[in-house]
Amino acid sequence: MAMDEAICWRAVVENDRRFDGLFFTCVKTTKIFCKPSCPAKTPKRENVLFVSDTETAMGKGFRACLRCKPTEITGVNEKTKIAVEACEYINANRRADLNELGKSLGLSSGHLQRVFKSVIGVSPRKYLEFIKLKRFKDGVSGGKEVLEAMYDAGFESTSRLYENANQKIGMTPGRYKEGGRNLVISYSITKCSLGNLLVAATSKGICAVKIGDSPEELSAELGREFVNAEIRVEGALIKHFVDAIVELIEGNEVGLELPIDVKATAFQMRVWDELRKIPFGETITYAELARRIGNEKSVRAVAAACAKNNVAVVVPCHRVIGSDGGLRGYRWGIERKQQLLENEKADIALERKLFT
Ligand SMILES: [Zn+2]
């Protein structure tokens, strides 16, 4: 079955006759096969097998349904056929370039886009994202490491990958052995408007984000923190993390929660968790942060935990300020904290201008 099963299933649930003839549903419990538009009661998803033609269905021992008569179909809906072919092309090539798609199907890109959307419900680009995300989730739940699954799914640049997939990944405290023993860490250093940016990741997530003037100092600091780890310069593997973090620094909300893999005490983890809930472009005070973790008296400890944050921007400790509005401290320099907050506010202001 070359067609995506999620699309087949939706057509079955909605009795969508536009899909009649393009695939058939075999019901394992009754040994009967139907058209997608069959008016009989919708079978349970786990009992359904999708096949692309009646011969296959009969070959597997299924009998034609007497109600919808799936063997008597004449012709198929042309638009649906085009959309299904486009889906197959996207699945096979993992690309959703409209011109390329149009060319391969002999249609103008605009026409193709309209047909696709009317049948599938989303644009080809969104459909590709959906396929990748699904492949990624399957990979992770099948026991793959995050980076490997991401790579296999075809994510190479900034994406909304984590938007929905974050439940299973996220933080993994207490995993680190002394000095990162047995750990493989990939990192790269990029220039951004705040200076040099170091991003480092284990196979489970981002373990360090540092901003500074000198690239040598940044990599030396990483080496000191993970003295027993195997540290490699590796741009390609973590490019999507770097891209997303640069976007954040330049004040573009990326709408994703990046997975982090950090060493922390239980208290620090609580503070950092809470930090990640502060919306882009907003600030709270250290006192408020202490209240939010349920311990009003812990303002000093909370501030200390912010100062220990090893993943700049990803855990947005820069969004916490003093009760008088003063910026207080920032591990990577107070000017950088100010710049980050200004970039975020500018982005929010622009968004308001555009969408209200
Ligand atoms: Zn039927």
Coordinates of C-alpha atoms and ligand atoms in Angstrom, one line a residue:
M1 CA 0.0 0.0 0.0
A2 CA 1.8 3.1 -1.2
M3 CA -0.8 5.5 0.1
D4 CA -0.5 6.9 3.6
E5 CA -2.7 4.9 6.0
A6 CA -3.7 8.0 8.0
I7 CA -5.2 9.5 4.8
C8 CA -7.0 6.2 4.1
W9 CA -8.4 6.0 7.5
R10 CA -9.7 9.5 7.4
A11 CA -11.5 8.8 4.2
V12 CA -13.1 5.7 5.7
V13 CA -14.3 7.6 8.8
E14 CA -15.8 10.3 6.7
N15 CA -17.2 7.9 4.1
D16 CA -15.4 10.0 1.5
R17 CA -16.6 8.7 -1.9
R18 CA -13.8 10.7 -3.7
F19 CA -11.5 7.8 -2.6
D20 CA -13.6 5.0 -4.0
G21 CA -11.6 2.8 -6.3
L22 CA -8.3 4.2 -5.0
F23 CA -8.1 1.8 -2.1
F24 CA -10.2 -0.8 -0.3
T25 CA -10.7 -1.6 3.3
C26 CA -10.5 -5.3 4.4
V27 CA -12.1 -6.0 7.8
K28 CA -10.2 -8.8 9.5
T29 CA -13.0 -9.7 11.8
T30 CA -15.7 -10.2 9.2
K31 CA -13.4 -11.2 6.3
I32 CA -15.2 -8.7 4.1
F33 CA -13.8 -5.8 2.0
C34 CA -15.4 -2.5 1.2
K35 CA -15.2 0.9 -0.6
P36 CA -14.1 3.8 1.6
S37 CA -17.6 5.2 1.3
C38 CA -19.4 2.1 2.5
P39 CA -22.4 3.1 4.6
A40 CA -22.1 0.2 7.0
K41 CA -20.8 0.8 10.5
T42 CA -17.2 2.0 10.6
P43 CA -15.0 -0.9 11.7
K44 CA -12.4 -0.5 14.5
R45 CA -9.1 0.8 13.2
E46 CA -7.1 -2.2 14.5
N47 CA -9.3 -4.6 12.5
V48 CA -8.7 -2.8 9.2
L49 CA -6.2 -3.6 6.5
F50 CA -5.9 -1.3 3.5
V51 CA -5.2 -2.7 0.0
S52 CA -5.0 -0.9 -3.3
D53 CA -7.1 -3.2 -5.5
T54 CA -9.9 -5.8 -5.3
E55 CA -7.6 -8.7 -6.5
T56 CA -5.3 -8.2 -3.6
A57 CA -8.3 -8.2 -1.2
M58 CA -9.7 -11.4 -2.7
G59 CA -6.3 -13.0 -2.8
K60 CA -6.1 -12.5 0.9
G61 CA -9.4 -14.3 1.3
F62 CA -11.7 -11.4 1.8
R63 CA -15.2 -11.3 0.2
A64 CA -16.8 -8.3 -1.5
C65 CA -19.3 -6.4 0.7
L66 CA -22.9 -6.9 -0.5
R67 CA -23.9 -3.4 0.6
C68 CA -21.2 -1.2 -1.1
K69 CA -20.3 -3.7 -3.9
P70 CA -16.6 -2.7 -4.2
T71 CA -16.0 -4.8 -7.3
E72 CA -18.5 -2.8 -9.3
I73 CA -16.6 0.5 -9.3
T74 CA -16.1 2.2 -12.6
G75 CA -13.5 4.9 -12.8
V76 CA -12.0 7.0 -10.0
N77 CA -12.1 10.6 -9.0
E78 CA -9.4 12.3 -11.0
K79 CA -8.6 15.0 -8.4
T80 CA -8.2 12.4 -5.7
K81 CA -6.0 10.3 -8.0
I82 CA -3.7 13.3 -8.6
A83 CA -3.6 14.0 -4.8
V84 CA -2.8 10.4 -4.0
E85 CA 0.0 10.3 -6.6
A86 CA 1.4 13.5 -5.2
C87 CA 1.3 11.9 -1.7
E88 CA 3.2 8.9 -3.0
Y89 CA 5.8 11.2 -4.7
I90 CA 6.3 13.1 -1.4
N91 CA 6.6 9.9 0.6
A92 CA 9.1 8.4 -1.8
N93 CA 11.2 11.5 -2.3
R94 CA 10.7 13.2 1.0
R95 CA 10.4 16.5 -0.8
A96 CA 7.4 18.7 -1.4
D97 CA 8.6 21.2 -3.9
L98 CA 5.5 22.3 -5.9
N99 CA 7.2 22.9 -9.2
E100 CA 9.0 19.6 -9.0
L101 CA 5.7 17.8 -8.0
G102 CA 3.8 19.6 -10.8
K103 CA 6.3 18.6 -13.4
S104 CA 6.2 15.0 -12.4
L105 CA 2.4 14.9 -12.6
G106 CA 2.1 17.2 -15.6
L107 CA 0.2 20.0 -13.8
S108 CA 0.9 23.6 -13.0
S109 CA 2.1 24.1 -9.4
G110 CA -0.9 26.3 -8.5
H111 CA -3.4 23.8 -9.8
L112 CA -1.6 21.0 -8.0
Q113 CA -1.6 22.9 -4.7
R114 CA -5.4 23.5 -4.9
V115 CA -6.2 20.0 -5.8
F116 CA -4.0 18.6 -3.1
K117 CA -5.4 20.8 -0.4
S118 CA -9.0 20.1 -1.4
V119 CA -8.5 16.3 -1.2
I120 CA -5.9 15.9 1.6
G121 CA -6.9 18.9 3.6
V122 CA -3.4 20.4 4.0
S123 CA -0.8 21.7 1.6
P124 CA 1.9 19.4 0.3
R125 CA 4.5 21.1 2.5
K126 CA 2.4 20.4 5.7
Y127 CA 1.8 16.9 4.6
L128 CA 5.6 16.4 4.3
E129 CA 6.0 17.8 7.8
F130 CA 3.4 15.4 9.1
I131 CA 5.1 12.4 7.5
K132 CA 8.5 13.4 9.0
L133 CA 7.0 14.0 12.4
K134 CA 5.3 10.6 12.3
R135 CA 8.5 8.9 11.2
F136 CA 10.4 10.6 14.0
K137 CA 7.8 9.7 16.7
D138 CA 7.8 6.1 15.5
G139 CA 11.6 6.1 15.7
V140 CA 11.7 7.4 19.2
S141 CA 9.0 5.1 20.5
G142 CA 10.7 2.2 18.8
G143 CA 13.8 2.9 21.0
K144 CA 15.9 5.1 18.7
E145 CA 18.0 7.9 20.2
V146 CA 16.6 11.3 19.4
L147 CA 19.3 12.4 17.0
E148 CA 19.3 9.2 15.1
A149 CA 15.5 9.2 14.8
M150 CA 15.6 12.9 13.7
Y151 CA 18.2 12.2 11.0
D152 CA 16.3 9.1 9.7
A153 CA 13.1 11.1 9.5
G154 CA 14.8 13.6 7.3
F155 CA 14.9 16.6 9.6
E156 CA 18.0 18.5 8.6
S157 CA 17.2 22.1 9.5
T158 CA 15.0 24.1 11.8
S159 CA 11.7 22.6 12.1
R160 CA 8.7 22.3 14.3
L161 CA 9.7 18.8 15.2
Y162 CA 9.3 19.1 18.9
E163 CA 6.0 20.9 18.9
N164 CA 4.1 17.7 19.4
A165 CA 6.7 15.1 20.1
N166 CA 8.1 16.5 23.3
Q167 CA 6.3 14.2 25.8
K168 CA 8.7 11.4 25.3
I169 CA 12.0 13.3 25.1
G170 CA 12.6 16.4 27.1
M171 CA 14.8 16.2 30.2
T172 CA 16.8 13.3 31.4
P173 CA 18.3 14.3 34.7
G174 CA 20.8 12.2 36.6
R175 CA 22.0 10.4 33.6
Y176 CA 25.5 11.9 33.7
K177 CA 28.4 10.0 35.1
E178 CA 31.4 11.8 36.5
G179 CA 32.7 14.4 34.0
G180 CA 30.6 12.9 31.3
R181 CA 32.2 9.5 31.3
N182 CA 31.0 7.3 28.4
L183 CA 29.3 10.3 26.9
V184 CA 29.7 11.4 23.2
I185 CA 29.2 15.1 22.8
S186 CA 28.9 16.8 19.4
Y187 CA 29.3 20.6 19.3
S188 CA 29.8 23.5 16.9
I189 CA 30.5 27.2 17.2
T190 CA 28.6 29.7 15.1
K191 CA 28.6 33.5 15.0
C192 CA 25.5 35.3 16.0
S193 CA 24.6 38.9 16.9
L194 CA 25.6 38.3 20.5
G195 CA 29.1 37.0 19.6
N196 CA 30.1 33.4 19.4
L197 CA 27.6 30.7 20.1
L198 CA 28.5 27.2 21.2
V199 CA 25.9 24.5 21.0
A200 CA 26.6 21.0 22.2
A201 CA 24.4 17.9 22.3
T202 CA 24.5 14.3 23.4
S203 CA 22.4 11.8 21.5
K204 CA 19.5 12.7 23.8
G205 CA 19.4 16.5 23.6
I206 CA 21.2 19.7 24.0
C207 CA 23.7 19.7 26.9
A208 CA 25.3 23.1 26.6
V209 CA 24.6 26.5 25.0
K210 CA 27.2 29.1 25.7
I211 CA 27.7 32.6 24.4
G212 CA 31.0 34.4 24.5
D213 CA 33.6 36.5 22.7
S214 CA 36.2 33.9 22.1
P215 CA 35.5 30.5 20.4
E216 CA 38.6 29.0 22.0
E217 CA 37.4 29.9 25.5
L218 CA 34.0 28.5 24.8
S219 CA 35.3 25.1 23.7
A220 CA 37.8 25.0 26.5
E221 CA 35.0 25.6 29.0
L222 CA 33.0 22.7 27.4
G223 CA 36.1 20.5 27.8
R224 CA 36.4 21.4 31.5
E225 CA 32.8 20.6 32.2
F226 CA 32.8 17.3 30.4
V227 CA 36.4 16.3 31.1
N228 CA 35.8 12.5 30.6
A229 CA 33.4 12.7 27.6
E230 CA 34.3 12.1 24.0
I231 CA 33.9 15.6 22.5
R232 CA 33.7 16.0 18.7
V233 CA 33.3 19.0 16.5
E234 CA 30.2 18.1 14.5
G235 CA 28.2 20.7 12.7
A236 CA 25.9 18.7 10.5
L237 CA 24.3 16.5 13.2
I238 CA 23.2 19.3 15.4
K239 CA 22.5 21.9 12.7
H240 CA 18.8 22.0 13.4
F241 CA 19.5 22.8 17.1
V242 CA 21.9 25.6 16.1
D243 CA 19.5 27.1 13.6
A244 CA 16.7 27.1 16.1
I245 CA 18.8 28.7 18.8
V246 CA 20.1 31.4 16.5
E247 CA 16.5 32.2 15.5
L248 CA 15.6 32.5 19.2
I249 CA 18.6 34.8 19.8
E250 CA 17.7 37.0 16.9
G251 CA 14.2 37.4 18.4
N252 CA 12.2 35.0 16.3
E253 CA 9.9 32.8 18.2
V254 CA 10.4 29.3 16.8
G255 CA 7.5 27.6 18.5
L256 CA 9.3 24.5 19.5
E257 CA 10.6 23.1 22.7
L258 CA 14.1 21.8 22.2
P259 CA 15.1 18.6 24.0
I260 CA 17.7 19.2 26.7
D261 CA 20.0 16.7 28.3
V262 CA 21.6 18.4 31.3
K263 CA 23.1 17.6 34.6
A264 CA 21.1 19.2 37.5
T265 CA 20.0 18.8 41.0
A266 CA 16.3 18.2 41.6
F267 CA 15.9 21.8 42.7
Q268 CA 17.7 23.2 39.7
M269 CA 15.5 21.1 37.5
R270 CA 12.4 22.5 39.1
V271 CA 13.6 26.0 38.5
W272 CA 14.6 25.3 34.9
D273 CA 11.3 23.6 34.2
E274 CA 9.5 26.7 35.4
L275 CA 11.8 29.0 33.4
R276 CA 10.7 27.1 30.2
K277 CA 7.1 28.1 30.9
I278 CA 7.8 31.8 30.7
P279 CA 6.4 32.9 27.3
F280 CA 8.7 34.4 24.7
G281 CA 8.9 38.1 25.1
E282 CA 7.8 38.2 28.7
T283 CA 9.7 38.6 31.9
I284 CA 9.0 37.7 35.6
T285 CA 10.9 38.6 38.8
Y286 CA 13.1 36.2 40.8
A287 CA 10.5 36.5 43.6
E288 CA 7.7 35.5 41.3
L289 CA 9.8 32.5 40.1
A290 CA 10.3 31.4 43.7
R291 CA 6.5 31.7 44.2
R292 CA 5.9 29.6 41.1
I293 CA 8.0 26.7 42.3
G294 CA 6.1 26.9 45.6
N295 CA 8.8 28.3 47.9
E296 CA 8.6 32.1 48.3
K297 CA 11.5 32.1 50.6
S298 CA 13.9 30.6 48.1
V299 CA 14.6 33.7 46.0
R300 CA 18.3 33.5 46.5
A301 CA 18.5 29.8 45.7
V302 CA 16.3 30.4 42.6
A303 CA 18.7 33.1 41.4
A304 CA 21.6 30.8 42.0
A305 CA 19.9 28.1 40.0
C306 CA 19.4 30.6 37.1
A307 CA 23.1 31.5 37.2
K308 CA 24.0 27.8 36.9
N309 CA 21.9 27.3 33.8
N310 CA 24.2 25.8 31.2
V311 CA 21.8 26.0 28.2
A312 CA 21.5 29.7 27.4
V313 CA 18.3 30.8 25.6
V314 CA 16.9 27.2 25.5
V315 CA 16.2 27.5 29.2
P316 CA 15.3 31.2 29.1
C317 CA 16.9 32.4 32.4
H318 CA 17.3 35.8 30.7
R319 CA 13.5 36.3 31.2
V320 CA 14.0 36.7 34.9
I321 CA 14.7 40.2 36.3
G322 CA 14.8 42.0 39.7
S323 CA 11.7 43.3 41.4
D324 CA 12.8 46.9 40.5
G325 CA 13.0 46.0 36.8
G326 CA 16.8 45.8 37.0
L327 CA 18.4 43.0 35.0
R328 CA 20.6 41.7 37.8
G329 CA 23.1 39.2 36.5
Y330 CA 23.6 37.0 33.5
R331 CA 26.2 34.3 33.1
W332 CA 27.0 35.3 29.6
G333 CA 27.1 39.1 30.3
I334 CA 24.4 41.6 31.2
E335 CA 24.5 43.4 27.8
R336 CA 23.6 40.1 26.2
K337 CA 20.7 39.6 28.5
Q338 CA 19.5 43.1 27.6
Q339 CA 19.9 42.5 23.9
L340 CA 18.0 39.1 24.1
L341 CA 15.1 40.8 25.8
E342 CA 15.0 43.6 23.3
N343 CA 15.0 41.2 20.4
E344 CA 12.1 39.3 21.8
K345 CA 10.1 42.4 22.5
A346 CA 10.7 43.7 19.0
D347 CA 9.4 40.4 17.5
I348 CA 6.3 40.5 19.6
A349 CA 5.7 44.1 18.6
L350 CA 6.0 43.3 15.0
E351 CA 3.7 40.3 15.3
R352 CA 1.0 42.6 16.9
K353 CA 1.4 45.0 14.1
L354 CA 0.9 42.3 11.5
F355 CA -1.9 40.3 13.1
T356 CA -4.1 42.8 14.9
Ligands
ZN1 ZN -19.2 -2.3 2.3

